[in-house]
């Protein structure tokens, strides 16, 4: 059972304690990140936001958060984003929302990467939910398909309403079925070594803090 909107709303409000006026912050994509963006807009705290996707940008603008590009941002103090899986070492799988490459770029550009999740996103081992998103150049689809299969994964090109899903970068996403990831860091390296792979949804040793909305309504903070 997934965390409900009320729990994610409380999580977004809790995360405001990590925001200071005048900061430039990363704005993530997905339900939890959107709850944070709405809470931030309602708070009136004056910040600048670097969005990780078109939907994140549109939502931020709608609640009055000024937007800057990565080039304009200078330093990003904290990136606030969600995750699709979080293991006990705070490694992540992201990208079910389709923004994995921009999310990884913004996270890597930030001094601190703070992840917001519902309790159901905690897993014993990455891959427990059965899929790893991989962003792929359209030209490279045949090669990447063969190479990904050779790694033991089962790639499927993501579709939305019967059409190929296209990222903000103009690429496609492979949802790669997986049963067990023995070494997430090694798999990430192997996938990135394939010509045509732009990025993976494996975020290894990147998260600094994970805030978890528990079923009880409490917020638990985990630090790496």
CSV table of C-alpha atoms in Angstrom, one decimal:
chain,number,residue,atom,x,y,z
A,1,UNK,CA,0.0,0.0,0.0
A,2,UNK,CA,1.5,3.4,-1.0
A,3,UNK,CA,1.7,6.5,1.1
A,4,UNK,CA,-1.4,8.6,0.6
A,5,UNK,CA,-1.5,12.3,-0.5
A,6,UNK,CA,-1.9,13.4,3.1
A,7,UNK,CA,1.2,11.6,4.2
A,8,UNK,CA,3.2,13.0,1.3
A,9,UNK,CA,1.9,16.4,2.0
A,10,UNK,CA,3.1,16.1,5.6
A,11,UNK,CA,6.5,14.9,4.3
A,12,UNK,CA,6.8,17.9,2.0
A,13,UNK,CA,6.1,20.3,4.8
A,14,UNK,CA,8.6,18.5,7.0
A,15,UNK,CA,11.3,18.9,4.4
A,16,UNK,CA,10.9,22.7,4.5
A,17,UNK,CA,13.1,22.7,7.6
A,18,UNK,CA,16.0,22.0,5.2
A,19,UNK,CA,15.3,25.1,3.1
A,20,UNK,CA,16.7,28.6,3.9
A,21,UNK,CA,15.7,31.8,2.3
A,22,UNK,CA,17.9,32.8,-0.6
A,23,UNK,CA,18.9,29.2,-1.4
A,24,UNK,CA,18.9,27.8,-4.9
A,25,UNK,CA,17.4,24.3,-4.7
A,26,UNK,CA,16.8,21.3,-7.0
A,27,UNK,CA,13.1,20.5,-7.6
A,28,UNK,CA,12.5,16.8,-8.3
A,29,UNK,CA,9.8,14.9,-10.2
A,30,UNK,CA,7.1,12.6,-9.0
A,31,UNK,CA,4.4,12.5,-6.2
A,32,UNK,CA,6.7,13.2,-3.2
A,33,UNK,CA,8.7,15.9,-5.0
A,34,UNK,CA,5.5,17.5,-6.2
A,35,UNK,CA,4.1,17.5,-2.6
A,36,UNK,CA,7.3,19.3,-1.5
A,37,UNK,CA,7.0,21.9,-4.3
A,38,UNK,CA,3.5,22.7,-3.3
A,39,UNK,CA,4.5,23.0,0.3
A,40,UNK,CA,7.4,25.3,-0.6
A,41,UNK,CA,5.1,27.5,-2.7
A,42,UNK,CA,2.6,27.8,0.1
A,43,UNK,CA,5.4,28.6,2.7
A,44,UNK,CA,6.4,31.8,1.0
A,45,UNK,CA,10.1,31.0,1.6
A,46,UNK,CA,12.0,32.9,-1.1
A,47,UNK,CA,14.2,30.6,-3.1
A,48,UNK,CA,15.2,29.8,-6.7
A,49,UNK,CA,14.4,26.4,-8.2
A,50,UNK,CA,16.2,24.3,-10.7
A,51,UNK,CA,13.6,21.8,-12.0
A,52,UNK,CA,14.4,18.3,-13.2
A,53,UNK,CA,11.6,18.1,-15.7
A,54,UNK,CA,8.9,20.0,-17.6
A,55,UNK,CA,6.2,19.0,-15.1
A,56,UNK,CA,8.3,20.0,-12.1
A,57,UNK,CA,9.0,23.4,-13.8
A,58,UNK,CA,5.3,23.9,-14.6
A,59,UNK,CA,4.2,23.1,-11.0
A,60,UNK,CA,6.9,25.3,-9.5
A,61,UNK,CA,5.9,28.3,-11.6
A,62,UNK,CA,2.2,27.7,-10.8
A,63,UNK,CA,2.9,28.1,-7.1
A,64,UNK,CA,5.2,31.1,-7.5
A,65,UNK,CA,8.7,29.6,-7.3
A,66,UNK,CA,11.2,31.5,-9.5
A,67,UNK,CA,12.9,29.2,-11.9
A,68,UNK,CA,16.6,29.3,-13.1
A,69,UNK,CA,18.5,27.0,-15.4
A,70,UNK,CA,21.4,24.9,-14.3
A,71,UNK,CA,23.8,27.3,-16.0
A,72,UNK,CA,22.3,30.3,-14.2
A,73,UNK,CA,22.1,28.6,-10.8
A,74,UNK,CA,25.7,28.7,-9.7
A,75,UNK,CA,25.7,26.5,-6.6
A,76,UNK,CA,22.7,24.4,-5.7
A,77,UNK,CA,22.4,24.1,-1.9
A,78,UNK,CA,20.0,21.2,-1.7
A,79,UNK,CA,18.2,19.0,-4.2
A,80,UNK,CA,14.8,17.7,-3.1
A,81,UNK,CA,13.6,14.6,-5.0
A,82,UNK,CA,11.8,11.3,-4.7
A,83,UNK,CA,12.8,7.8,-5.4
A,84,UNK,CA,11.2,4.5,-6.6
A,85,UNK,CA,13.4,2.3,-4.4
A,86,UNK,CA,15.7,2.9,-1.5
A,87,UNK,CA,17.9,0.1,0.0
A,88,UNK,CA,19.4,0.0,3.5
A,89,UNK,CA,22.6,1.7,2.2
A,90,UNK,CA,20.5,4.5,0.8
A,91,UNK,CA,21.2,3.6,-2.8
A,92,UNK,CA,18.3,4.4,-5.1
A,93,UNK,CA,16.4,3.4,-8.2
A,94,UNK,CA,14.8,6.4,-9.8
A,95,UNK,CA,13.2,7.2,-13.2
A,96,UNK,CA,9.7,5.7,-13.1
A,97,UNK,CA,8.6,9.2,-13.8
A,98,UNK,CA,10.9,9.5,-16.8
A,99,UNK,CA,13.3,12.2,-15.6
A,100,UNK,CA,16.2,10.1,-14.4
A,101,UNK,CA,19.0,11.8,-16.4
A,102,UNK,CA,18.1,15.4,-15.5
A,103,UNK,CA,17.4,14.2,-11.9
A,104,UNK,CA,20.9,12.7,-11.7
A,105,UNK,CA,22.5,15.8,-13.1
A,106,UNK,CA,20.8,18.1,-10.7
A,107,UNK,CA,21.6,15.8,-7.7
A,108,UNK,CA,25.2,15.6,-8.7
A,109,UNK,CA,25.3,19.4,-9.0
A,110,UNK,CA,24.0,19.9,-5.5
A,111,UNK,CA,25.8,20.2,-2.2
A,112,UNK,CA,23.2,18.0,-0.5
A,113,UNK,CA,20.8,15.5,-2.0
A,114,UNK,CA,17.6,15.0,0.1
A,115,UNK,CA,15.2,12.2,-0.9
A,116,UNK,CA,11.5,12.1,0.0
A,117,UNK,CA,9.7,8.8,0.0
A,118,UNK,CA,6.7,6.9,1.3
A,119,UNK,CA,7.5,3.9,3.5
A,120,UNK,CA,6.6,1.4,0.6
A,121,UNK,CA,9.7,2.6,-1.4
A,122,UNK,CA,12.1,1.1,1.2
A,123,UNK,CA,13.4,-2.3,-0.1
A,124,UNK,CA,15.8,-5.0,1.1
A,125,UNK,CA,17.6,-5.0,-2.2
A,126,UNK,CA,17.5,-2.7,-5.2
A,127,UNK,CA,15.5,-4.3,-8.0
A,128,UNK,CA,12.8,-5.7,-5.6
A,129,UNK,CA,10.1,-3.8,-7.6
A,130,UNK,CA,11.4,-5.6,-10.7
A,131,UNK,CA,12.5,-2.8,-13.0
A,132,UNK,CA,15.4,-0.4,-13.8
A,133,UNK,CA,14.8,2.6,-16.1
A,134,UNK,CA,17.6,3.3,-18.6
A,135,UNK,CA,17.5,6.3,-20.9
A,136,UNK,CA,18.7,5.5,-24.5
A,137,UNK,CA,19.4,7.5,-27.6
A,138,UNK,CA,16.8,6.4,-30.3
A,139,UNK,CA,19.6,5.7,-32.8
A,140,UNK,CA,21.2,3.2,-30.4
A,141,UNK,CA,18.1,1.2,-29.6
A,142,UNK,CA,19.0,-2.0,-31.6
A,143,UNK,CA,22.5,-2.1,-30.1
A,144,UNK,CA,21.4,-1.3,-26.6
A,145,UNK,CA,18.6,-3.9,-26.7
A,146,UNK,CA,21.1,-6.6,-27.6
A,147,UNK,CA,23.7,-5.5,-25.0
A,148,UNK,CA,21.1,-5.2,-22.2
A,149,UNK,CA,19.8,-8.6,-22.9
A,150,UNK,CA,23.4,-10.0,-22.7
A,151,UNK,CA,23.6,-8.6,-19.2
A,152,UNK,CA,20.6,-10.8,-18.2
A,153,UNK,CA,18.0,-8.0,-18.2
A,154,UNK,CA,14.8,-7.9,-20.2
A,155,UNK,CA,14.4,-4.5,-21.8
A,156,UNK,CA,11.0,-3.0,-22.9
A,157,UNK,CA,10.7,0.4,-24.5
A,158,UNK,CA,8.3,2.5,-22.3
A,159,UNK,CA,5.1,3.6,-23.9
A,160,UNK,CA,2.5,6.2,-22.8
A,161,UNK,CA,-1.1,5.9,-24.3
A,162,UNK,CA,0.2,3.5,-27.0
A,163,UNK,CA,3.1,5.8,-28.1
A,164,UNK,CA,6.7,5.7,-27.2
A,165,UNK,CA,7.5,7.8,-24.1
A,166,UNK,CA,10.0,10.5,-25.0
A,167,UNK,CA,12.0,12.2,-22.3
A,168,UNK,CA,12.7,15.9,-22.1
A,169,UNK,CA,16.0,15.1,-23.7
A,170,UNK,CA,14.4,13.6,-26.8
A,171,UNK,CA,15.3,10.0,-25.8
A,172,UNK,CA,13.5,6.8,-25.1
A,173,UNK,CA,13.4,4.8,-21.9
A,174,UNK,CA,14.0,1.1,-21.5
A,175,UNK,CA,12.3,-0.4,-18.5
A,176,UNK,CA,14.6,-3.3,-17.8
A,177,UNK,CA,13.1,-6.2,-15.9
A,178,UNK,CA,15.3,-7.6,-13.3
A,179,UNK,CA,14.9,-10.1,-10.5
A,180,UNK,CA,18.0,-9.6,-8.4
A,181,UNK,CA,20.9,-7.1,-8.5
A,182,UNK,CA,23.9,-8.6,-6.9
A,183,UNK,CA,26.0,-5.5,-7.3
A,184,UNK,CA,24.2,-2.3,-8.2
A,185,UNK,CA,27.4,-0.3,-8.7
A,186,UNK,CA,28.8,-2.9,-11.1
A,187,UNK,CA,25.5,-3.1,-13.1
A,188,UNK,CA,25.4,0.7,-13.3
A,189,UNK,CA,29.0,0.7,-14.8
A,190,UNK,CA,28.1,-2.1,-17.2
A,191,UNK,CA,25.0,-0.3,-18.5
A,192,UNK,CA,26.8,3.1,-18.9
A,193,UNK,CA,29.5,1.4,-20.9
A,194,UNK,CA,27.0,0.5,-23.6
A,195,UNK,CA,27.2,3.0,-26.5
A,196,UNK,CA,23.8,4.7,-26.7
A,197,UNK,CA,23.0,4.6,-23.0
A,198,UNK,CA,22.6,8.1,-21.8
A,199,UNK,CA,22.0,7.3,-18.1
A,200,UNK,CA,20.5,4.8,-15.7
A,201,UNK,CA,18.1,4.9,-12.8
A,202,UNK,CA,20.7,3.6,-10.4
A,203,UNK,CA,21.8,6.3,-8.0
A,204,UNK,CA,24.6,4.8,-6.1
A,205,UNK,CA,26.0,6.5,-2.9
A,206,UNK,CA,24.4,9.8,-3.9
A,207,UNK,CA,21.7,10.4,-1.3
A,208,UNK,CA,22.7,12.3,1.8
A,209,UNK,CA,19.4,12.2,3.7
A,210,UNK,CA,16.3,10.1,3.1
A,211,UNK,CA,13.0,11.3,4.7
A,212,UNK,CA,10.5,8.5,5.0
A,213,UNK,CA,6.8,9.0,5.6
A,214,UNK,CA,5.9,6.0,7.8
A,215,UNK,CA,2.5,4.3,7.8
A,216,UNK,CA,2.0,5.7,11.4
A,217,UNK,CA,2.2,9.2,10.1
A,218,UNK,CA,5.6,9.9,11.5
A,219,UNK,CA,8.6,11.1,9.5
A,220,UNK,CA,11.8,9.1,9.8
A,221,UNK,CA,15.2,10.6,8.7
A,222,UNK,CA,17.9,8.3,7.5
A,223,UNK,CA,21.5,9.6,6.8
A,224,UNK,CA,24.3,8.1,4.8
